[in-house]
Amino acid sequence: MERVLFFSKDLDLLGICRNFLKDRFEIISTCSLSMLKSGLEKCSYKFIIIDYEYRNVVTEYLHNNKKQNVYFVTTRISHESVFNEIKILFVPLDLNILLEEFLFDDNIEIPEFDNLVGISTEIKELKKEILKIAKSELPVLIMGESGVGKNLIANLIHSISTRKNNVFYHVNIASIATHLLESELFGTVSGAFTGAENREGFFQSADKGSLFLDEIGELDYSVQAKILHSLESGMYKKVGSDKDFKLNARLLFATNANLLDMVEKKKFRLDLYYRINKLILNVPPLRSRKEDIIPLSKFYLSKKGKTLSSDALSFLMEYSWPGNIRELFNVLDSSAIRCTSETIDKSFISLE
């Protein structure tokens, strides 16, 4: 784990910085000028965070050591740039800004993002939003066309959240029969209906973790009211029971449907929509970020020991990909099977 040097005596300021950065960096705190000087000279830290109150004390060191990334932080004054001639960033302790400056730097690797492949502006912005949203406990609504990778996004949110060491439970609403949906979600008690046994539902199975309800637009209208109640009260009841259970799972939702259209058609509750749309992630279709087709293709085929010829890559770039990344990977799978050589030529690619 890379290290960050924090220079200040302010324990509250240190606590805020540590809370935001602890998952990515080891924070070394000091008020020793000699330790600061050593860190600047040896560039032994990913970056150095300095309390703005000490700016006059450290100015000499900063002017003499310009290689190290240095950030000033404070809770007391407005955002402005200082020491511009040596490229030192001043950031108020709005830590969202601080995070954007160095956690979202393209040069900093975030292992969980290895499978979120792309060089487009849309993907870079999506990564920023995921990092922000993952720190929250609010429900998330992931929207996008079929095949854009909503399941991957939900997994990423969980993997960098405070719940990452607990279960991630993925439920495809469309795959569950309507008459079983309530019991599958909330669980049952013995005798609730013929053949019913005491069993936990998805809400209980995902306790302390994340529950991902995919294709939320397929949710039966009657069950929507019960999910709304759980979101509002933080409690739920098993089918056949009057006992309240505490909901301790973060809920993530995904859909490729226009939920507002469904509201107009009385197929989706407006109150539930407002409850789940506080944090929305819109995942862009592949046709709107075609520059990602090449890195996606290379990433996927590298696992199979295959590459694409230049004419094959050009061919892929010309297609609109209505099925998005899922369709791209299916085409690459088919091409890799049909082509026996290491390099796949255009002739082996079949597009419908």
Short mmCIF file of C-alpha atoms in Angstrom, two decimals, residues 104 113 116-117 120-134 141-143 148-150 152-154 156-157 160 280-285 289 292 325:
data_model
loop_
_atom_site.label_atom_id
_atom_site.label_comp_id
_atom_site.label_asym_id
_atom_site.label_seq_id
_atom_site.Cartn_x
_atom_site.Cartn_y
_atom_site.Cartn_z
CA PHE A 104 -9.24 10.19 -9.98
CA PHE A 113 -11.52 -0.94 -11.90
CA LEU A 116 -14.11 -1.45 -16.29
CA VAL A 117 -12.15 -0.97 -19.48
CA SER A 120 -13.34 7.56 -23.21
CA THR A 121 -14.38 10.63 -21.26
CA GLU A 122 -17.65 8.85 -20.48
CA ILE A 123 -15.87 5.98 -18.74
CA LYS A 124 -13.53 8.29 -16.82
CA GLU A 125 -16.53 10.26 -15.55
CA LEU A 126 -18.35 7.03 -14.68
CA LYS A 127 -15.39 5.91 -12.56
CA LYS A 128 -15.46 9.21 -10.70
CA GLU A 129 -19.16 8.83 -9.98
CA ILE A 130 -18.71 5.24 -8.79
CA LEU A 131 -16.00 6.30 -6.34
CA LYS A 132 -18.22 9.02 -4.91
CA ILE A 133 -21.35 6.89 -4.71
CA ALA A 134 -19.58 3.89 -3.16
CA LEU A 141 -30.22 3.27 -9.43
CA ILE A 142 -28.06 2.06 -12.33
CA MET A 143 -29.61 2.86 -15.70
CA VAL A 148 -23.75 -2.08 -21.11
CA GLY A 149 -22.42 -3.73 -17.94
CA LYS A 150 -24.81 -2.72 -15.16
CA LEU A 152 -20.27 -5.01 -13.36
CA ILE A 153 -21.02 -1.48 -12.09
CA ALA A 154 -23.02 -2.83 -9.16
CA LEU A 156 -17.70 -2.30 -8.40
CA ILE A 157 -19.81 -0.13 -6.09
CA ILE A 160 -15.00 -0.33 -2.95
CA ILE A 280 -28.35 7.59 -10.36
CA LEU A 281 -25.61 6.15 -12.55
CA ASN A 282 -26.24 6.32 -16.29
CA VAL A 283 -24.05 3.77 -18.07
CA PRO A 284 -23.40 4.96 -21.65
CA PRO A 285 -24.04 2.68 -24.65
CA ARG A 289 -17.95 5.77 -26.79
CA ASP A 292 -13.46 2.07 -26.09
CA ILE A 325 -20.53 -4.83 -24.65
#
